[in-house]
Amino acid sequence: HGTAKNINNPMYKIAGKTGTSQKLVNGKYREGMYYTSFMGFFPAESPKYSIAVVIDNPRGVKLEALYASDACAPVFKEIADKIYIVESGSVRMGFEKDGKDITMQFFFENELFTSVESMFGNLPSNYFIETIEQCTIYYLTKDMLNAMVLTLPEMASVTTNILMSRLIYYSNHLHSYLSETPEQRFNSLLENRPYIFMRVSQRHIASYLGITNVSLSRIKARRTVTAEATATPAEKK
């Protein structure tokens, strides 16, 4: 049964292992100083995602709060059940297929993201979320959001906006895949969100466009050749 009983989640089962060890300082183990960790995965019956939580020297009022079951396990539980707000940095959302990860969406400053299936549908998500730059990110738990709605009814629009923006995004993304060539998708991305090419790795962009790194390099090379061929003499100088 283990010690981390506080990771129970009504939406899916979590499994993992806690670890607690004394810190080695100047060659000696220090009393009352610990490294704590929780390595877990979910859903337990059919694992899709894993998270490692490590806390250096946790502090709590109670002695038991210093141990991994009380310090790290609750952090693991909370990670999958929040709405996140990006203050700085960038994040990508994707899924795995045949051992490869496919990028579905990028998020940047002042954008909200969450696992919609988990947050609003009480289901395990099919997607992962990964930071791809150093980030400052804030969050709201579902309980915090519900409490805010009770005191600030206008906050109810946050949920609606998240769901509608995701629906519109998926609709446009699907239309792009069905109606445009990879090169057209590349040109559209370059025109509408050029900053992505300065902040996101080529392999993630290629995955997002549904092509390989080699194909993306060829598209970029063709665009460079075309730009040089159509440049005016003044532009070439």
GROMACS .gro file of C-alpha atoms in nm, residues 2-125:
model
  124
    2GLY     CA    1   0.292   0.240   0.062
    3THR     CA    2   0.306   0.572   0.245
    4ALA     CA    3   0.183   0.823  -0.015
    5LYS     CA    4  -0.190   0.778   0.047
    6ASN     CA    5  -0.250   1.148  -0.011
    7ILE     CA    6  -0.204   1.119  -0.388
    8ASN     CA    7  -0.550   0.968  -0.435
    9ASN     CA    8  -0.728   1.138  -0.723
   10PRO     CA    9  -1.097   1.089  -0.812
   11MET     CA   10  -1.026   1.115  -1.186
   12TYR     CA   11  -0.750   0.854  -1.228
   13LYS     CA   12  -0.522   0.629  -1.027
   14ILE     CA   13  -0.164   0.736  -0.957
   15ALA     CA   14   0.121   0.497  -0.876
   16GLY     CA   15   0.476   0.567  -0.774
   17LYS     CA   16   0.751   0.546  -0.514
   18THR     CA   17   0.863   0.792  -0.249
   19GLY     CA   18   1.222   0.842  -0.136
   20THR     CA   19   1.373   1.025   0.161
   21SER     CA   20   1.744   1.053   0.241
   22GLN     CA   21   1.955   1.263   0.473
   23LYS     CA   22   2.166   1.536   0.313
   24LEU     CA   23   2.541   1.496   0.300
   25VAL     CA   24   2.701   1.829   0.398
   26ASN     CA   25   3.081   1.865   0.415
   27GLY     CA   26   3.119   1.489   0.421
   28LYS     CA   27   2.871   1.435   0.706
   29TYR     CA   28   2.504   1.346   0.717
   30ARG     CA   29   2.312   1.635   0.872
   31GLU     CA   30   2.034   1.558   1.117
   32GLY     CA   31   1.700   1.708   1.012
   33MET     CA   32   1.811   1.788   0.654
   34TYR     CA   33   1.674   1.573   0.371
   35TYR     CA   34   1.629   1.520   0.002
   36THR     CA   35   1.276   1.395  -0.071
   37SER     CA   36   1.138   1.264  -0.398
   38PHE     CA   37   0.837   1.104  -0.558
   39MET     CA   38   0.861   0.927  -0.893
   40GLY     CA   39   0.515   0.846  -1.024
   41PHE     CA   40   0.303   0.770  -1.327
   42PHE     CA   41  -0.062   0.779  -1.428
   43PRO     CA   42  -0.311   0.634  -1.507
   44ALA     CA   43  -0.178   0.348  -1.295
   45GLU     CA   44  -0.362   0.076  -1.487
   46SER     CA   45  -0.238   0.199  -1.827
   47PRO     CA   46   0.055   0.440  -1.777
   48LYS     CA   47   0.090   0.729  -2.020
   49TYR     CA   48   0.265   1.001  -1.822
   50SER     CA   49   0.535   1.020  -1.558
   51ILE     CA   50   0.647   1.303  -1.330
   52ALA     CA   51   0.946   1.327  -1.100
   53VAL     CA   52   0.923   1.562  -0.801
   54VAL     CA   53   1.235   1.635  -0.594
   55ILE     CA   54   1.244   1.878  -0.300
   56ASP     CA   55   1.571   1.986  -0.139
   57ASN     CA   56   1.534   2.011   0.238
   58PRO     CA   57   1.153   2.045   0.272
   59ARG     CA   58   1.028   2.229   0.577
   60GLY     CA   59   0.711   2.181   0.774
   61VAL     CA   60   0.563   2.233   1.116
   62LYS     CA   61   0.535   1.862   1.175
   63LEU     CA   62   0.826   1.622   1.151
   64GLU     CA   63   0.632   1.400   0.908
   65ALA     CA   64   0.601   1.697   0.672
   66LEU     CA   65   0.974   1.659   0.606
   67TYR     CA   66   0.925   1.323   0.435
   68ALA     CA   67   0.851   1.249   0.072
   69SER     CA   68   0.501   1.111   0.127
   70ASP     CA   69   0.392   1.449   0.269
   71ALA     CA   70   0.625   1.685   0.083
   72CYS     CA   71   0.653   1.550  -0.273
   73ALA     CA   72   0.352   1.325  -0.338
   74PRO     CA   73   0.093   1.605  -0.307
   75VAL     CA   74   0.290   1.813  -0.561
   76PHE     CA   75   0.265   1.526  -0.810
   77LYS     CA   76  -0.111   1.504  -0.761
   78GLU     CA   77  -0.159   1.875  -0.818
   79ILE     CA   78   0.045   1.907  -1.140
   80ALA     CA   79  -0.223   1.741  -1.356
   81ASP     CA   80  -0.518   1.940  -1.218
   82LYS     CA   81  -0.449   2.309  -1.280
   83ILE     CA   82  -0.503   2.595  -1.520
   84TYR     CA   83  -0.167   2.756  -1.596
   85ILE     CA   84  -0.090   3.115  -1.697
   86VAL     CA   85   0.240   3.189  -1.872
   87GLU     CA   86   0.405   3.508  -1.749
   88SER     CA   87   0.730   3.445  -1.936
   89GLY     CA   88   0.874   3.163  -2.144
   90SER     CA   89   0.708   2.910  -2.371
   91VAL     CA   90   0.530   2.577  -2.338
   92ARG     CA   91   0.427   2.310  -2.584
   93MET     CA   92   0.144   2.059  -2.571
   94GLY     CA   93   0.161   1.729  -2.757
   95PHE     CA   94   0.106   1.356  -2.754
   96GLU     CA   95   0.306   1.041  -2.816
   97LYS     CA   96   0.263   0.806  -3.113
   98ASP     CA   97   0.483   0.509  -3.200
   99GLY     CA   98   0.756   0.630  -2.965
  100LYS     CA   99   0.761   0.983  -3.108
  101ASP     CA  100   0.616   1.296  -2.954
  102ILE     CA  101   0.394   1.511  -3.176
  103THR     CA  102   0.350   1.882  -3.101
  104MET     CA  103  -0.009   2.007  -3.105
  105GLN     CA  104   0.019   2.362  -2.975
  106PHE     CA  105   0.256   2.627  -2.841
  107PHE     CA  106   0.180   2.871  -2.558
  108PHE     CA  107   0.361   3.197  -2.487
  109GLU     CA  108   0.334   3.501  -2.260
  110ASN     CA  109  -0.013   3.588  -2.125
  111GLU     CA  110  -0.169   3.269  -2.257
  112LEU     CA  111  -0.365   3.013  -2.054
  113PHE     CA  112  -0.327   2.639  -2.094
  114THR     CA  113  -0.451   2.328  -1.922
  115SER     CA  114  -0.537   1.965  -1.982
  116VAL     CA  115  -0.898   2.028  -2.081
  117GLU     CA  116  -0.992   1.660  -2.056
  118SER     CA  117  -0.859   1.637  -1.703
  119MET     CA  118  -0.971   1.979  -1.581
  120PHE     CA  119  -1.325   1.985  -1.715
  121GLY     CA  120  -1.404   1.630  -1.822
  122ASN     CA  121  -1.272   1.439  -1.520
  123LEU     CA  122  -1.075   1.216  -1.757
  124PRO     CA  123  -0.704   1.135  -1.793
  125SER     CA  124  -0.554   1.360  -2.059
   0.00000   0.00000   0.00000
